[in-house]
Short mmCIF file of C-alpha atoms in Angstrom, two decimals:
data_model
loop_
_atom_site.label_atom_id
_atom_site.label_comp_id
_atom_site.label_asym_id
_atom_site.label_seq_id
_atom_site.Cartn_x
_atom_site.Cartn_y
_atom_site.Cartn_z
CA MET C 65 -16.13 -35.16 -38.08
CA ARG C 66 -14.72 -36.04 -35.32
CA VAL C 67 -13.29 -32.59 -33.76
CA TYR C 68 -11.70 -33.04 -29.75
CA PRO C 69 -12.58 -30.57 -27.16
CA ASP C 70 -9.71 -28.07 -26.77
CA GLN C 71 -10.54 -27.91 -31.26
CA LEU C 72 -14.15 -27.89 -30.49
CA GLN C 73 -14.79 -23.30 -30.24
CA ARG C 74 -13.59 -22.15 -33.76
CA ASN C 75 -15.08 -25.53 -35.17
CA LEU C 76 -18.63 -24.24 -34.29
CA SER C 77 -19.62 -21.91 -36.83
CA PRO C 78 -21.22 -22.50 -39.06
CA LEU C 79 -23.06 -24.75 -37.00
CA LYS C 80 -23.42 -28.28 -37.39
CA GLN C 81 -27.13 -29.83 -37.74
CA CYS C 82 -26.61 -32.80 -34.93
CA TYR C 83 -23.19 -32.67 -32.00
CA LEU C 84 -22.44 -35.73 -30.65
CA ILE C 85 -21.13 -35.28 -27.02
CA PHE C 86 -19.85 -38.69 -25.98
CA GLY C 87 -16.92 -39.50 -23.25
CA ASP C 88 -16.76 -40.04 -19.44
CA ASP C 89 -15.08 -37.17 -18.84
CA PRO C 90 -17.94 -34.57 -16.57
CA TRP C 91 -15.49 -31.47 -16.78
CA LEU C 92 -15.37 -31.69 -20.30
CA CYS C 93 -18.06 -32.52 -21.72
CA GLN C 94 -20.02 -29.67 -19.91
CA THR C 95 -17.76 -27.54 -21.22
CA SER C 96 -18.58 -28.50 -23.99
CA ARG C 97 -21.76 -27.96 -24.26
CA SER C 98 -21.78 -25.23 -22.73
CA GLN C 99 -19.51 -23.63 -25.48
CA ILE C 100 -22.32 -25.15 -28.18
CA TYR C 101 -25.55 -24.15 -26.24
CA HIS C 102 -23.26 -20.56 -26.03
CA GLN C 103 -22.72 -20.48 -29.45
CA ALA C 104 -26.54 -22.16 -30.39
CA LYS C 105 -28.07 -18.85 -28.76
CA SER C 106 -25.87 -16.50 -30.45
CA GLN C 107 -27.64 -17.69 -33.50
CA GLY C 108 -31.15 -17.55 -31.96
CA PHE C 109 -31.09 -21.08 -30.32
CA GLU C 110 -34.04 -19.71 -27.30
CA GLU C 111 -35.78 -22.52 -26.35
CA LYS C 112 -34.33 -26.06 -25.26
CA ILE C 113 -36.20 -29.62 -25.21
CA GLN C 114 -34.71 -32.53 -23.22
CA LEU C 115 -35.06 -36.16 -23.91
CA THR C 116 -33.48 -39.46 -22.24
CA GLN C 117 -33.94 -42.54 -23.82
CA GLU C 118 -35.18 -43.89 -20.56
CA SER C 119 -37.08 -47.86 -21.07
CA GLY C 120 -39.98 -47.76 -22.94
CA PHE C 121 -38.33 -44.40 -25.06
CA ASN C 122 -40.91 -43.22 -27.56
CA TRP C 123 -38.72 -42.17 -30.46
CA ASN C 124 -41.94 -40.37 -32.06
CA GLU C 125 -41.48 -37.66 -29.68
CA LEU C 126 -38.08 -36.77 -30.42
CA VAL C 127 -39.54 -37.37 -34.61
CA ASP C 128 -42.39 -34.80 -33.17
CA GLN C 129 -40.10 -32.16 -31.11
CA TRP C 130 -37.85 -32.42 -34.88
CA GLN C 131 -41.18 -31.52 -36.45
CA ALA C 132 -42.90 -29.50 -34.14
CA MET C 133 -43.65 -25.84 -34.83
CA SER C 134 -41.54 -23.73 -31.46
CA LEU C 135 -44.21 -22.29 -29.09
CA PHE C 136 -42.00 -19.16 -28.98
CA SER C 137 -41.02 -18.54 -32.71
CA SER C 138 -37.48 -18.88 -31.44
CA ARG C 139 -35.12 -21.91 -32.38
CA ARG C 140 -34.33 -25.16 -30.53
CA VAL C 141 -32.33 -28.06 -29.42
CA ILE C 142 -32.70 -31.00 -28.79
CA GLU C 143 -30.27 -32.70 -26.49
CA LEU C 144 -31.22 -36.02 -26.27
CA THR C 145 -28.81 -38.24 -23.64
CA LEU C 146 -28.40 -41.82 -24.44
CA PRO C 147 -27.63 -43.34 -21.35
CA GLN C 148 -26.27 -46.43 -22.22
CA ALA C 149 -24.98 -45.43 -25.96
CA LYS C 150 -27.64 -47.69 -28.06
CA PRO C 151 -30.45 -46.58 -29.85
CA GLY C 152 -30.35 -49.95 -31.64
CA ALA C 153 -32.61 -50.37 -34.56
CA GLU C 154 -35.16 -48.31 -34.23
CA GLY C 155 -33.44 -45.33 -32.93
CA GLY C 156 -31.29 -45.92 -35.71
CA ALA C 157 -33.49 -45.81 -37.99
CA ILE C 158 -34.91 -42.54 -36.53
CA PHE C 159 -31.69 -41.25 -36.43
CA GLN C 160 -31.15 -41.41 -40.41
CA SER C 161 -35.11 -39.97 -41.40
CA LEU C 162 -34.70 -37.34 -39.28
CA MET C 163 -30.98 -36.77 -41.14
CA GLN C 164 -33.08 -36.94 -44.19
CA MET C 165 -34.80 -33.99 -43.45
CA ALA C 166 -33.07 -31.03 -42.73
CA ASN C 167 -33.96 -28.32 -40.25
CA PRO C 168 -31.61 -25.34 -39.56
CA ASP C 169 -34.49 -23.61 -36.90
CA VAL C 170 -33.40 -27.06 -34.89
CA LEU C 171 -29.45 -28.22 -32.90
CA LEU C 172 -29.70 -31.58 -32.09
CA ILE C 173 -26.84 -32.50 -29.32
CA LEU C 174 -26.70 -36.39 -28.55
CA THR C 175 -24.90 -37.16 -24.79
CA GLY C 176 -23.75 -40.61 -23.38
CA PRO C 177 -20.38 -42.79 -22.00
CA LYS C 178 -17.32 -43.55 -23.92
CA LEU C 179 -17.86 -45.24 -26.77
CA ALA C 180 -16.59 -47.88 -28.22
CA ALA C 181 -14.84 -48.56 -31.60
CA GLU C 182 -17.52 -50.91 -33.01
CA GLN C 183 -19.78 -47.91 -31.82
CA THR C 184 -18.54 -45.28 -33.96
CA LYS C 185 -18.27 -47.98 -36.86
CA SER C 186 -22.13 -48.45 -36.50
CA LYS C 187 -24.51 -47.07 -39.04
CA TRP C 188 -26.20 -44.92 -37.10
CA PHE C 189 -23.77 -42.97 -35.62
CA LYS C 190 -22.05 -42.75 -39.60
CA THR C 191 -26.02 -40.86 -40.46
CA LEU C 192 -25.40 -39.00 -37.67
CA ASP C 193 -21.39 -37.87 -38.05
CA SER C 194 -22.03 -37.47 -41.05
CA GLN C 195 -24.38 -34.13 -40.45
CA GLY C 196 -22.46 -32.98 -37.40
CA ILE C 197 -19.64 -33.36 -35.53
CA TYR C 198 -18.36 -35.82 -32.91
CA VAL C 199 -16.88 -34.70 -29.26
CA PRO C 200 -14.88 -38.10 -27.35
CA CYS C 201 -14.74 -36.14 -24.05
CA MET C 202 -11.76 -38.50 -23.02
CA THR C 203 -9.69 -37.22 -19.61
CA PRO C 204 -6.27 -36.59 -20.79
CA GLU C 205 -4.09 -38.25 -19.71
CA GLY C 206 0.44 -37.41 -19.31
CA SER C 207 1.54 -34.55 -21.33
CA GLN C 208 -2.12 -34.25 -23.33
CA PHE C 209 -3.07 -33.38 -19.00
CA GLN C 210 -0.51 -31.19 -19.22
CA ARG C 211 -1.27 -28.69 -22.12
CA TRP C 212 -4.74 -28.50 -20.77
CA LEU C 213 -3.00 -27.18 -17.50
CA GLU C 214 -1.40 -24.62 -19.14
CA GLY C 215 -4.43 -23.95 -20.16
CA ARG C 216 -6.33 -23.53 -17.69
CA ILE C 217 -3.41 -21.63 -15.57
CA GLN C 218 -3.67 -18.99 -18.97
CA HIS C 219 -7.13 -18.94 -18.85
CA PHE C 220 -7.80 -17.69 -14.83
CA ALA C 221 -3.87 -15.47 -15.82
CA LEU C 222 -2.68 -17.38 -12.88
CA ASN C 223 1.58 -17.02 -12.67
CA LEU C 224 2.49 -20.23 -10.98
CA THR C 225 6.39 -21.56 -10.93
CA ARG C 226 7.09 -24.39 -12.29
CA ASP C 227 7.47 -26.58 -10.00
CA ALA C 228 4.15 -24.82 -8.77
CA LYS C 229 2.91 -26.49 -12.01
CA ASP C 230 4.96 -29.60 -11.44
CA MET C 231 2.36 -30.30 -8.30
CA LEU C 232 -0.68 -29.66 -9.05
CA PHE C 233 0.34 -32.27 -11.75
CA SER C 234 1.10 -34.72 -9.48
CA LEU C 235 -2.43 -33.93 -7.62
CA TYR C 236 -5.25 -33.55 -9.63
CA GLU C 237 -4.21 -35.62 -13.36
CA GLY C 238 -7.66 -37.66 -14.24
CA ASN C 239 -9.57 -34.94 -13.25
CA LEU C 240 -10.26 -32.39 -14.52
CA LEU C 241 -13.43 -31.24 -12.90
CA ALA C 242 -10.75 -30.80 -9.56
CA ALA C 243 -8.49 -29.50 -10.99
CA ASP C 244 -10.53 -26.80 -12.73
CA GLN C 245 -11.33 -25.43 -9.17
CA SER C 246 -8.51 -25.30 -7.19
CA LEU C 247 -7.78 -23.10 -10.37
CA GLN C 248 -11.04 -21.02 -9.79
CA LEU C 249 -9.99 -21.03 -5.60
CA LEU C 250 -6.53 -19.95 -6.35
CA GLN C 251 -7.19 -17.39 -8.80
CA LEU C 252 -9.74 -15.97 -5.84
CA LEU C 253 -6.81 -15.80 -3.15
CA SER C 254 -4.01 -14.91 -4.92
CA PRO C 255 -5.28 -13.26 -8.28
CA ASN C 256 -1.68 -11.00 -9.10
CA GLU C 257 0.30 -12.70 -7.10
CA GLN C 258 3.31 -15.75 -7.72
CA ILE C 259 2.97 -19.07 -6.34
CA ASP C 260 5.24 -21.73 -6.01
CA SER C 261 5.59 -24.55 -4.68
CA PRO C 262 6.34 -23.83 -0.54
CA GLU C 263 3.57 -21.16 -1.30
CA LEU C 264 1.20 -24.30 -2.68
CA SER C 265 1.62 -26.69 -0.36
CA ARG C 266 1.13 -23.73 2.94
CA TYR C 267 -2.95 -23.37 1.07
CA PHE C 268 -3.06 -27.48 0.73
CA GLU C 269 -1.90 -27.67 4.73
CA ASP C 270 -4.15 -24.80 5.63
CA GLN C 271 -7.32 -25.87 3.84
CA SER C 272 -6.27 -29.54 6.09
CA ARG C 273 -6.96 -27.38 9.29
CA PHE C 274 -10.24 -25.50 9.92
CA SER C 275 -11.55 -25.65 5.62
CA VAL C 276 -14.16 -24.84 3.92
CA PHE C 277 -14.93 -28.37 3.08
CA GLN C 278 -14.41 -29.44 6.40
CA LEU C 279 -17.14 -26.44 7.72
CA THR C 280 -19.48 -27.28 4.73
CA ASP C 281 -19.22 -30.60 5.81
CA ALA C 282 -20.32 -30.59 8.73
CA MET C 283 -23.73 -28.36 7.11
CA LEU C 284 -23.77 -31.14 5.26
CA ASN C 285 -23.98 -33.48 8.21
CA ASN C 286 -26.54 -31.17 9.99
CA ARG C 287 -23.49 -30.77 12.66
CA GLN C 288 -24.94 -27.60 14.00
CA ASP C 289 -21.73 -27.29 16.91
CA LYS C 290 -18.86 -28.60 15.01
CA ALA C 291 -20.19 -26.18 11.85
CA GLN C 292 -20.42 -22.86 13.99
CA HIS C 293 -16.67 -23.66 15.88
CA ILE C 294 -15.40 -24.31 13.01
CA LEU C 295 -17.30 -20.81 11.42
CA SER C 296 -16.01 -18.99 14.38
CA GLN C 297 -11.84 -20.20 13.37
CA LEU C 298 -12.53 -19.39 9.98
CA LYS C 299 -13.42 -16.00 10.83
CA ALA C 300 -10.83 -15.69 13.27
CA GLU C 301 -8.23 -16.38 10.76
CA GLY C 302 -8.82 -13.63 8.75
CA VAL C 303 -10.33 -16.36 5.72
CA ALA C 304 -12.41 -14.50 3.13
CA MET C 305 -16.08 -14.23 2.94
CA PRO C 306 -15.65 -14.66 -0.58
CA ILE C 307 -12.81 -18.12 -0.79
CA ILE C 308 -16.24 -19.34 2.46
CA LEU C 309 -19.58 -18.75 -0.60
CA TRP C 310 -17.38 -20.68 -2.80
CA GLY C 311 -17.80 -23.76 -0.87
CA ILE C 312 -21.63 -23.24 0.28
CA PHE C 313 -22.34 -22.41 -3.14
CA LYS C 314 -21.26 -25.71 -4.21
CA GLU C 315 -22.64 -27.60 -2.18
CA LEU C 316 -25.70 -26.08 -2.07
CA ALA C 317 -25.76 -26.66 -6.52
CA ILE C 318 -24.71 -30.44 -5.49
CA LEU C 319 -27.23 -31.14 -3.78
CA LEU C 320 -29.87 -29.10 -5.84
CA GLN C 321 -29.12 -31.42 -8.93
CA LEU C 322 -29.24 -34.17 -6.85
CA LYS C 323 -33.01 -33.01 -5.15
CA SER C 324 -34.66 -32.48 -8.64
CA ALA C 325 -33.37 -36.19 -9.41
CA GLN C 326 -34.72 -37.59 -6.89
CA GLU C 327 -38.16 -35.31 -7.30
CA ALA C 328 -38.34 -36.74 -10.84
CA GLN C 329 -38.01 -40.08 -9.18
CA GLU C 330 -34.64 -40.33 -11.53
CA SER C 331 -32.12 -42.96 -10.15
CA LEU C 332 -29.14 -41.06 -8.57
CA GLN C 333 -26.10 -43.91 -9.73
CA GLY C 334 -25.61 -42.01 -12.98
CA LEU C 335 -24.99 -38.28 -11.04
CA TRP C 336 -22.65 -39.32 -8.44
CA GLY C 337 -20.05 -39.72 -11.32
CA LYS C 338 -20.95 -36.95 -13.31
CA LEU C 339 -20.43 -35.30 -10.17
CA ARG C 340 -17.75 -36.86 -8.85
CA ILE C 341 -19.13 -37.92 -5.29
CA TRP C 342 -16.35 -41.08 -4.23
CA ASP C 343 -18.03 -43.59 -2.61
CA LYS C 344 -17.01 -41.68 0.69
CA ARG C 345 -18.82 -39.33 1.00
CA LYS C 346 -21.68 -40.41 -0.57
CA PRO C 347 -23.25 -40.24 3.46
CA LEU C 348 -22.88 -36.78 3.37
CA TYR C 349 -25.00 -36.40 1.15
CA LEU C 350 -27.37 -38.81 1.28
CA ALA C 351 -28.48 -37.80 5.83
CA ALA C 352 -29.30 -34.12 3.74
CA LEU C 353 -31.05 -34.95 1.09
CA ASN C 354 -33.39 -37.18 3.25
CA ARG C 355 -33.86 -34.24 5.94
CA LEU C 356 -33.93 -31.89 3.07
CA SER C 357 -36.42 -31.26 1.73
CA LEU C 358 -36.54 -29.17 -2.64
CA PHE C 359 -38.30 -25.90 -1.69
CA GLN C 360 -36.07 -25.45 1.39
CA ILE C 361 -32.83 -26.32 -0.57
CA GLU C 362 -34.36 -23.82 -3.06
CA ALA C 363 -33.87 -21.33 -0.17
CA LEU C 364 -30.84 -21.81 1.00
CA LEU C 365 -29.44 -21.12 -1.86
CA ALA C 366 -31.40 -17.85 -1.83
CA SER C 367 -30.48 -17.22 1.16
CA ALA C 368 -26.63 -17.68 0.52
CA SER C 369 -26.87 -15.47 -2.76
CA ASP C 370 -28.68 -12.13 -0.40
CA ILE C 371 -25.48 -12.80 1.56
CA GLU C 372 -23.19 -12.38 -2.00
CA LEU C 373 -25.35 -9.91 -3.15
CA LYS C 374 -24.68 -7.88 0.29
CA LEU C 375 -21.09 -8.67 -0.33
CA LYS C 376 -20.47 -8.10 -3.43
CA GLN C 377 -22.87 -4.29 -3.65
CA GLN C 378 -21.99 -2.46 -0.01
CA GLY C 379 -19.02 -5.05 1.04
CA ILE C 380 -20.11 -5.90 3.88
CA GLU C 381 -19.61 -9.46 5.41
CA ASP C 382 -22.41 -10.58 7.08
CA TRP C 383 -20.36 -13.22 9.20
CA THR C 384 -24.50 -13.79 11.35
CA GLY C 385 -25.68 -14.40 7.82
CA VAL C 386 -23.55 -17.97 7.22
CA SER C 387 -23.93 -18.47 10.97
CA HIS C 388 -28.35 -18.25 10.27
CA LEU C 389 -27.16 -20.29 6.28
CA SER C 390 -25.86 -22.81 8.56
CA LEU C 391 -28.64 -23.86 10.86
CA LEU C 392 -31.40 -23.77 7.63
CA PHE C 393 -29.87 -27.27 7.34
CA ASP C 394 -30.87 -28.44 10.08
CA PRO C 395 -35.20 -28.14 8.44
CA LYS C 396 -36.87 -27.54 11.16
CA ALA C 397 -34.87 -23.89 12.06
CA HIS C 398 -36.76 -23.39 8.37
CA ALA C 399 -39.86 -22.92 10.69
CA ALA C 400 -38.57 -21.75 13.79
CA LEU C 401 -35.62 -19.05 12.24
CA SER C 402 -38.22 -18.08 8.99
CA HIS C 403 -38.73 -14.35 10.73
CA ILE C 404 -35.15 -13.68 10.24
CA GLN C 405 -34.98 -11.75 6.73
CA LEU C 406 -30.98 -12.13 5.55
CA ASN C 407 -31.75 -9.22 3.25
CA ASP C 408 -32.66 -6.62 5.12
CA TRP C 409 -29.97 -3.99 4.73
CA SER C 410 -30.70 -1.35 6.81
#
C-alpha cells in the first residue's frame, strides 16, 4: 500500500510486517524512519539489526536474522539498505519466502533510492507491498512544498507573515533539510515574536558577516586564529550561546557520521548527498577527517555537551569553554590541553 510521508503517522497502527522507504530526499527518509522506529519501540521492538546489500551480500543472513531468537527477549527491527534498489532474483525469492513466514516479533524496513516505475511493478516489490507500506520520499515541489512548509512552521509554533513565508519558499524550495534547520534556528531566535520579511532578511544579512557558519568553517579548517577572532566578535555582538552550540553540534554530528563510515571502510559517496554536503564544502570535511580520529571527534562532542549542560542547568555561558573546544579541532591540542576539565563547575 502506498502511503505518502505526511500520511505515514496515521497509518502506523497497527504496524505492518514491512515498510519500504525509497526516495532521494534525506529529510523525508529520515523522518519516516524515525516515525516507524518510535512507533515500533512503543510496541516492544527494542532490538535493531542493520544490514546492507553490498557486493557478495549473503541473503541467508537476512533469513537467519528473521528466524533467530532475540538475545534480549524483545521484538526486533531489521533494516535492510538496498543501495541500488535491486535485490535480484535471489533477494526477490528470499522476500517472497519471508512474507510466507509471518513473524509478529520482527519488523522489516527496506531503504534505498528512488524507485523507477518498472521497479514498482517487479515481483519482489509487489510481494512486500502486499504485506506492508511503501513510503515514496520524493522532494515536494510547488504547492506541495508550500503545504510542507506551512506544516513545519506550525510544528515549530512560529508566527511568520505571508511575505516571510514567501521568502522562505523562494530560498528553500527543493531543500527540506536546510529549510527545517532554518526554522529550528528561527524558533531559537524569535520563539514568540512575529517575523516579517524585512526581519528575516536582516537575519540572513547578519549571518553573512560574522556568523556561526563562518565560525564552524574555521574550526573544520583548523584556522585557529580566525576561529578565535570570529568567536570573540560573536560574543561582542551578543550572539546567544545556544545558537553557537547549535552550529557546533550540527558539524560534529556530520563529522561523526562521516568518520564512523570511514572507520567501517564504507564509501563516503552516498553520505555526501544524504548529508547535503556539496562539492565546494567537501574539502572542509575531508581536512577535518584527515586530522581527527574517531576518539577525538567523540571527545569534542562530549566537551560540547558539557558546555550545553552548564548553560541549561546553571545558566552559565562558558565562552572560555567554547574557545577551548575550538582549539580541540587541532589534534595536537588534545594531548596539550587534556589536563583542562570543562566540566569543573566549581
